[in-house]
């Protein structure tokens, strides 16, 4: 299982992902699900991956190979962000079909991606690329996208995230959403990766890789628990109290 | 879809359920999912129902019929709360088998129940009765049980609920958990029913039936949103801020 999300606010983009992979409950590993493609000053992409690990690794390898071949369709040559989403969707669906053609069982080879970034001269944005290869983008009314185990961490995003949120505040909101998910589902786990992108910078911004016992991460989790307790105490009392 | 939960604290029990039923997305109705069986001064049961509506209605009807027949195994004659859970599990599994035997399609007749209450001379408790007819009870470490669309509303329960929580505070926590779920999933909807049971009373306590525009319910939802905003503002800032 995975939980990953991206938020698009006026100042830029926030990317956040867990690092737990599992094949059943007795084969747990740590793999980064956050992958960046940076051509400094020209284009910046961040790809968050979820689903079948063989598929996501094959997609990533293919994306890297393509960027190494000048003139080929790649993240260095796609004209727009939506063209990048389309290109990734095509590769992902292609790899899933190839894997299925070798399969004697009914294995699920599906993978889902969040792609975000900016190309010089274009506006930044985020896309969710489905296993079928199609995709959606965020909207001003719904400025975040999630993949994987999305439900535990969605209420806080629904209540707090809007386009005008300062970038760091959106980052804190992503951390809290991730922390709530990790507390409720063993299949989502640290380290947590958190990456900021500032509009127009065309390079990655601040990056954090937070272990479960990281002092800053613990202070955020503890502060949030205390804040919820205060909010709970401030709720209106029942008529008979 | 349904969301219902029960919390067991030292002072008593809290029951909370939504009222939305759906057959697909174009056939939405309102049905109460909270059912009480009260023999004042002797025994009190509250049953929260989720799953196939024909199954849950048939189970309820059978429970009512049995209580009307003196001497028969019924909620009036079961010796303990666990025996009540076993009896309901038996009836539910029985009705599902009967319905399946008539079925030409592959219809899902499953139903899940939360049973809570107290029998004179016994301690109160809550049970989750699975479609298979088996059941689990809460524990001191995990003093709540949920059915239906449980994920959106679980993080707040995980962080706040413990056995020593005052009864009304547990009730507010249940309301917030329900409100978060309703905001995130259209298939869970008002009116919300909230019932308190005080240990040893052997009769239902305070009861609220809250429409979406109920002023008290709105004040709880608004206060919670404000409390979360304050908690968010109080989070530790990132090292570079």
mmCIF file of C-alpha atoms in Angstrom, chain A residues 50-229:
data_model
loop_
_atom_site.group_PDB
_atom_site.id
_atom_site.type_symbol
_atom_site.label_atom_id
_atom_site.label_comp_id
_atom_site.label_asym_id
_atom_site.label_seq_id
_atom_site.Cartn_x
_atom_site.Cartn_y
_atom_site.Cartn_z
ATOM 1 C CA UNK A 50 1.973 3.805 -6.349
ATOM 2 C CA UNK A 51 0.906 0.292 -7.273
ATOM 3 C CA UNK A 52 2.859 -2.684 -8.578
ATOM 4 C CA UNK A 53 6.551 -2.051 -7.821
ATOM 5 C CA UNK A 54 7.820 -3.884 -10.912
ATOM 6 C CA UNK A 55 5.577 -1.679 -13.061
ATOM 7 C CA UNK A 56 6.572 1.591 -11.388
ATOM 8 C CA UNK A 57 10.278 0.690 -11.554
ATOM 9 C CA UNK A 58 9.944 -0.211 -15.245
ATOM 10 C CA UNK A 59 8.124 3.069 -15.978
ATOM 11 C CA UNK A 60 10.818 5.062 -14.175
ATOM 12 C CA UNK A 61 13.587 3.232 -16.018
ATOM 13 C CA UNK A 62 11.897 3.916 -19.352
ATOM 14 C CA UNK A 63 11.473 7.615 -18.504
ATOM 15 C CA UNK A 64 15.195 7.870 -17.615
ATOM 16 C CA UNK A 65 16.211 5.982 -20.783
ATOM 17 C CA UNK A 66 14.128 8.288 -22.962
ATOM 18 C CA UNK A 67 15.671 11.443 -21.485
ATOM 19 C CA UNK A 68 19.119 10.023 -22.343
ATOM 20 C CA UNK A 69 18.239 9.750 -26.047
ATOM 21 C CA UNK A 70 18.267 13.192 -27.677
ATOM 22 C CA UNK A 71 15.382 13.771 -30.048
ATOM 23 C CA UNK A 72 13.209 11.019 -28.615
ATOM 24 C CA UNK A 73 9.841 11.816 -26.984
ATOM 25 C CA UNK A 74 10.780 12.271 -23.319
ATOM 26 C CA UNK A 75 10.260 14.497 -20.316
ATOM 27 C CA UNK A 76 12.911 16.778 -21.867
ATOM 28 C CA UNK A 77 10.973 17.155 -25.125
ATOM 29 C CA UNK A 78 7.246 17.059 -24.265
ATOM 30 C CA UNK A 79 5.860 20.534 -25.017
ATOM 31 C CA UNK A 80 3.448 20.805 -22.062
ATOM 32 C CA UNK A 81 2.651 19.287 -18.682
ATOM 33 C CA UNK A 82 -0.456 17.607 -20.069
ATOM 34 C CA UNK A 83 1.688 16.076 -22.820
ATOM 35 C CA UNK A 84 3.987 14.750 -20.066
ATOM 36 C CA UNK A 85 0.983 13.147 -18.333
ATOM 37 C CA UNK A 86 -0.108 11.618 -21.618
ATOM 38 C CA UNK A 87 3.403 10.290 -22.316
ATOM 39 C CA UNK A 88 3.670 8.702 -18.847
ATOM 40 C CA UNK A 89 0.174 7.223 -19.179
ATOM 41 C CA UNK A 90 1.125 5.687 -22.523
ATOM 42 C CA UNK A 91 4.322 4.133 -21.108
ATOM 43 C CA UNK A 92 2.577 2.843 -17.984
ATOM 44 C CA UNK A 93 -0.271 1.209 -19.936
ATOM 45 C CA UNK A 94 2.244 -0.235 -22.397
ATOM 46 C CA UNK A 95 4.354 -1.810 -19.632
ATOM 47 C CA UNK A 96 1.272 -3.230 -17.896
ATOM 48 C CA UNK A 97 0.179 -4.863 -21.162
ATOM 49 C CA UNK A 98 3.635 -6.359 -21.672
ATOM 50 C CA UNK A 99 3.707 -7.732 -18.136
ATOM 51 C CA UNK A 100 0.202 -9.193 -18.474
ATOM 52 C CA UNK A 101 1.197 -10.972 -21.683
ATOM 53 C CA UNK A 102 3.800 -12.988 -19.692
ATOM 54 C CA UNK A 103 1.493 -13.704 -16.767
ATOM 55 C CA UNK A 104 0.048 -17.164 -16.154
ATOM 56 C CA UNK A 105 -1.832 -16.049 -13.008
ATOM 57 C CA UNK A 106 -4.206 -13.101 -12.660
ATOM 58 C CA UNK A 107 -1.640 -10.714 -11.254
ATOM 59 C CA UNK A 108 -2.540 -7.057 -10.888
ATOM 60 C CA UNK A 109 0.167 -5.015 -12.601
ATOM 61 C CA UNK A 110 -1.593 -1.666 -12.153
ATOM 62 C CA UNK A 111 0.252 1.503 -11.220
ATOM 63 C CA UNK A 112 -1.007 5.025 -10.556
ATOM 64 C CA UNK A 113 1.096 8.171 -10.641
ATOM 65 C CA UNK A 114 0.883 11.768 -9.558
ATOM 66 C CA UNK A 115 2.848 14.023 -11.884
ATOM 67 C CA UNK A 116 3.535 17.623 -10.982
ATOM 68 C CA UNK A 117 5.890 20.306 -12.144
ATOM 69 C CA UNK A 118 6.428 23.182 -14.483
ATOM 70 C CA UNK A 119 7.865 23.745 -17.953
ATOM 71 C CA UNK A 120 9.465 27.122 -18.749
ATOM 72 C CA UNK A 121 6.786 29.505 -20.050
ATOM 73 C CA UNK A 122 3.945 27.282 -18.811
ATOM 74 C CA UNK A 123 1.914 27.385 -15.602
ATOM 75 C CA UNK A 124 2.681 24.697 -12.985
ATOM 76 C CA UNK A 125 0.176 21.949 -12.285
ATOM 77 C CA UNK A 126 -0.460 18.437 -11.017
ATOM 78 C CA UNK A 127 -1.926 15.380 -12.778
ATOM 79 C CA UNK A 128 -3.177 11.999 -11.598
ATOM 80 C CA UNK A 129 -2.299 9.317 -14.164
ATOM 81 C CA UNK A 130 -4.561 6.268 -13.868
ATOM 82 C CA UNK A 131 -3.490 2.653 -14.578
ATOM 83 C CA UNK A 132 -5.505 2.864 -17.806
ATOM 84 C CA UNK A 133 -3.195 5.641 -18.993
ATOM 85 C CA UNK A 134 -5.782 8.403 -18.806
ATOM 86 C CA UNK A 135 -5.411 11.314 -16.390
ATOM 87 C CA UNK A 136 -7.065 14.189 -14.575
ATOM 88 C CA UNK A 137 -5.691 17.467 -13.274
ATOM 89 C CA UNK A 138 -6.477 19.359 -10.095
ATOM 90 C CA UNK A 139 -8.835 22.335 -10.076
ATOM 91 C CA UNK A 140 -9.124 25.605 -8.179
ATOM 92 C CA UNK A 141 -12.001 24.057 -6.189
ATOM 93 C CA UNK A 142 -10.077 20.840 -5.512
ATOM 94 C CA UNK A 143 -6.393 21.810 -5.488
ATOM 95 C CA UNK A 144 -4.981 18.465 -4.329
ATOM 96 C CA UNK A 145 -4.636 14.930 -5.704
ATOM 97 C CA UNK A 146 -4.082 11.716 -3.742
ATOM 98 C CA UNK A 147 -3.142 8.113 -4.596
ATOM 99 C CA UNK A 148 -3.205 4.871 -2.608
ATOM 100 C CA UNK A 149 -4.713 4.766 0.875
ATOM 101 C CA UNK A 150 -6.426 8.127 0.503
ATOM 102 C CA UNK A 151 -9.367 8.056 2.903
ATOM 103 C CA UNK A 152 -7.792 8.489 6.347
ATOM 104 C CA UNK A 153 -5.968 11.647 5.317
ATOM 105 C CA UNK A 154 -8.671 13.236 3.177
ATOM 106 C CA UNK A 155 -10.889 14.970 5.792
ATOM 107 C CA UNK A 156 -8.101 17.314 6.916
ATOM 108 C CA UNK A 157 -7.345 18.223 3.277
ATOM 109 C CA UNK A 158 -11.054 18.781 2.574
ATOM 110 C CA UNK A 159 -11.325 21.155 5.512
ATOM 111 C CA UNK A 160 -8.060 23.083 5.254
ATOM 112 C CA UNK A 161 -6.592 23.121 1.738
ATOM 113 C CA UNK A 162 -7.461 25.908 -0.673
ATOM 114 C CA UNK A 163 -5.518 27.619 -3.444
ATOM 115 C CA UNK A 164 -4.567 30.678 -1.391
ATOM 116 C CA UNK A 165 -2.882 28.627 1.360
ATOM 117 C CA UNK A 166 0.784 29.627 1.847
ATOM 118 C CA UNK A 167 3.151 26.960 0.490
ATOM 119 C CA UNK A 168 4.639 25.956 3.865
ATOM 120 C CA UNK A 169 1.197 25.705 5.413
ATOM 121 C CA UNK A 170 0.156 23.386 2.596
ATOM 122 C CA UNK A 171 3.284 21.352 3.428
ATOM 123 C CA UNK A 172 2.289 21.103 7.087
ATOM 124 C CA UNK A 173 -1.194 20.039 6.036
ATOM 125 C CA UNK A 174 0.294 17.284 3.844
ATOM 126 C CA UNK A 175 2.415 16.084 6.789
ATOM 127 C CA UNK A 176 -0.609 15.926 9.088
ATOM 128 C CA UNK A 177 -2.617 14.067 6.436
ATOM 129 C CA UNK A 178 0.265 11.572 6.098
ATOM 130 C CA UNK A 179 0.653 11.213 9.876
ATOM 131 C CA UNK A 180 -3.078 10.437 10.284
ATOM 132 C CA UNK A 181 -2.826 7.767 7.593
ATOM 133 C CA UNK A 182 0.280 6.154 9.093
ATOM 134 C CA UNK A 183 -1.377 5.991 12.523
ATOM 135 C CA UNK A 184 -4.432 4.212 11.073
ATOM 136 C CA UNK A 185 -2.897 1.894 8.462
ATOM 137 C CA UNK A 186 0.195 -0.267 8.967
ATOM 138 C CA UNK A 187 0.692 -0.570 5.199
ATOM 139 C CA UNK A 188 1.686 3.118 4.984
ATOM 140 C CA UNK A 189 4.965 3.947 6.678
ATOM 141 C CA UNK A 190 7.934 6.258 7.158
ATOM 142 C CA UNK A 191 10.271 7.583 5.987
ATOM 143 C CA UNK A 192 8.087 10.384 4.672
ATOM 144 C CA UNK A 193 9.393 12.457 1.781
ATOM 145 C CA UNK A 194 8.222 16.051 1.482
ATOM 146 C CA UNK A 195 9.251 18.281 -1.405
ATOM 147 C CA UNK A 196 8.397 21.920 -2.090
ATOM 148 C CA UNK A 197 8.366 23.547 -5.496
ATOM 149 C CA UNK A 198 8.168 27.330 -5.808
ATOM 150 C CA UNK A 199 6.433 28.679 -8.912
ATOM 151 C CA UNK A 200 8.821 29.791 -11.620
ATOM 152 C CA UNK A 201 11.939 28.379 -9.923
ATOM 153 C CA UNK A 202 12.183 25.433 -12.355
ATOM 154 C CA UNK A 203 14.199 23.482 -9.789
ATOM 155 C CA UNK A 204 13.328 21.521 -6.643
ATOM 156 C CA UNK A 205 12.865 23.535 -3.467
ATOM 157 C CA UNK A 206 13.250 22.381 0.126
ATOM 158 C CA UNK A 207 13.238 18.624 0.648
ATOM 159 C CA UNK A 208 12.734 16.618 3.845
ATOM 160 C CA UNK A 209 13.156 12.876 4.398
ATOM 161 C CA UNK A 210 11.547 12.189 7.755
ATOM 162 C CA UNK A 211 12.092 8.970 9.705
ATOM 163 C CA UNK A 212 9.420 7.965 12.187
ATOM 164 C CA UNK A 213 11.567 9.221 15.089
ATOM 165 C CA UNK A 214 12.683 12.437 13.387
ATOM 166 C CA UNK A 215 12.438 15.213 16.028
ATOM 167 C CA UNK A 216 10.739 17.681 13.668
ATOM 168 C CA UNK A 217 8.211 15.084 12.481
ATOM 169 C CA UNK A 218 7.507 14.041 16.089
ATOM 170 C CA UNK A 219 7.001 17.689 17.076
ATOM 171 C CA UNK A 220 4.476 18.142 14.242
ATOM 172 C CA UNK A 221 2.616 14.948 15.221
ATOM 173 C CA UNK A 222 2.566 15.872 18.913
ATOM 174 C CA UNK A 223 1.515 19.460 18.232
ATOM 175 C CA UNK A 224 -1.321 18.210 16.015
ATOM 176 C CA UNK A 225 -2.571 15.769 18.660
ATOM 177 C CA UNK A 226 -2.525 18.572 21.251
ATOM 178 C CA UNK A 227 -4.303 20.942 18.841
ATOM 179 C CA UNK A 228 -7.045 18.366 18.231
ATOM 180 C CA UNK A 229 -7.490 17.890 21.977
#
